[in-house]
Amino acid sequence: MAPDLDLDLIGALTGFSVGTLDGRDAMMVIEIAANAKDFAQGIRHKMPVAMTPERARELGEALLMAADAASMGEVPSCAVN
């Protein structure tokens, strides 16, 4: 069963950067517009996220799968991690 989503509460990714933290962990900073009004007004929020190299690989693979699925067009998706 698909989760109920309020699409008005989903932010838009407007930028990102990646690197390493202390040479051990992966780190990324995501920049989002929290809603359509923020996007239109140029308001952005930055969130730094640190993770192990293993989690970074899992995230990368999951994003590639989501990008492939999005390229296929409209299809129901219930994937939740």
Short mmCIF file of C-alpha atoms in Angstrom, two decimals:
data_model
loop_
_atom_site.label_atom_id
_atom_site.label_comp_id
_atom_site.label_asym_id
_atom_site.label_seq_id
_atom_site.Cartn_x
_atom_site.Cartn_y
_atom_site.Cartn_z
CA MET A 1 0.00 0.00 0.00
CA ALA A 2 1.39 3.38 -1.01
CA PRO A 3 1.96 5.91 1.79
CA ASP A 4 -0.18 9.06 1.74
CA LEU A 5 2.01 11.96 0.65
CA ASP A 6 1.22 15.65 0.83
CA LEU A 7 3.08 16.86 -2.26
CA ASP A 8 2.89 20.44 -1.02
CA LEU A 9 5.29 19.48 1.79
CA ILE A 10 8.01 18.01 -0.46
CA GLY A 11 10.94 20.37 -0.97
CA ALA A 12 12.81 20.82 -4.25
CA LEU A 13 16.53 20.08 -4.45
CA THR A 14 18.20 23.23 -5.75
CA GLY A 15 21.84 22.29 -5.23
CA PHE A 16 24.28 19.97 -3.51
CA SER A 17 27.96 19.45 -2.80
CA VAL A 18 29.87 16.39 -1.64
CA GLY A 19 33.18 15.66 0.04
CA THR A 20 34.78 13.78 2.89
CA LEU A 21 34.68 14.48 6.58
CA ASP A 22 38.00 13.89 8.37
CA GLY A 23 39.05 11.69 5.43
CA ARG A 24 36.87 8.83 6.71
CA ASP A 25 33.21 9.58 6.24
CA ALA A 26 31.37 10.93 3.24
CA MET A 27 29.58 14.24 3.56
CA MET A 28 27.12 16.10 1.45
CA VAL A 29 25.33 19.40 1.80
CA ILE A 30 21.93 19.52 0.20
CA GLU A 31 20.25 22.78 -0.62
CA ILE A 32 16.45 22.83 -0.87
CA ALA A 33 13.56 25.19 -1.37
CA ALA A 34 11.05 23.99 1.24
CA ASN A 35 7.99 24.77 -0.89
CA ALA A 36 6.89 26.51 -4.09
CA LYS A 37 6.71 29.92 -2.38
CA ASP A 38 10.29 29.63 -1.08
CA PHE A 39 11.42 28.48 -4.52
CA ALA A 40 9.82 31.49 -6.21
CA GLN A 41 11.31 33.88 -3.63
CA GLY A 42 14.78 32.36 -3.88
CA ILE A 43 14.75 31.13 -0.27
CA ARG A 44 17.03 28.13 0.21
CA HIS A 45 17.86 25.94 3.20
CA LYS A 46 21.13 24.01 3.53
CA MET A 47 21.45 20.75 5.41
CA PRO A 48 24.82 19.04 5.95
CA VAL A 49 24.65 15.25 6.14
CA ALA A 50 27.49 12.90 7.12
CA MET A 51 27.47 9.16 6.45
CA THR A 52 29.73 6.15 6.28
CA PRO A 53 31.21 5.24 2.89
CA GLU A 54 28.86 2.24 2.79
CA ARG A 55 25.76 4.42 3.32
CA ALA A 56 27.03 6.86 0.67
CA ARG A 57 27.26 3.99 -1.84
CA GLU A 58 23.77 2.78 -0.89
CA LEU A 59 22.40 6.30 -1.32
CA GLY A 60 24.10 6.68 -4.69
CA GLU A 61 22.71 3.35 -5.91
CA ALA A 62 19.22 4.20 -4.65
CA LEU A 63 19.31 7.60 -6.38
CA LEU A 64 20.37 5.95 -9.64
CA MET A 65 17.48 3.49 -9.38
CA ALA A 66 15.04 6.33 -8.66
CA ALA A 67 16.39 8.34 -11.61
CA ASP A 68 15.96 5.33 -13.90
CA ALA A 69 12.41 4.79 -12.65
CA ALA A 70 11.57 8.48 -13.08
CA SER A 71 12.79 8.29 -16.68
CA MET A 72 10.29 5.50 -17.37
CA GLY A 73 7.30 7.75 -16.75
CA GLU A 74 4.39 7.53 -14.39
CA VAL A 75 4.37 4.26 -12.48
CA PRO A 76 3.19 3.60 -8.92
CA SER A 77 6.09 3.41 -6.48
CA CYS A 78 5.91 2.25 -2.89
CA ALA A 79 9.64 2.04 -2.16
CA VAL A 80 10.45 3.15 1.36
CA ASN A 81 13.80 2.64 3.07
#
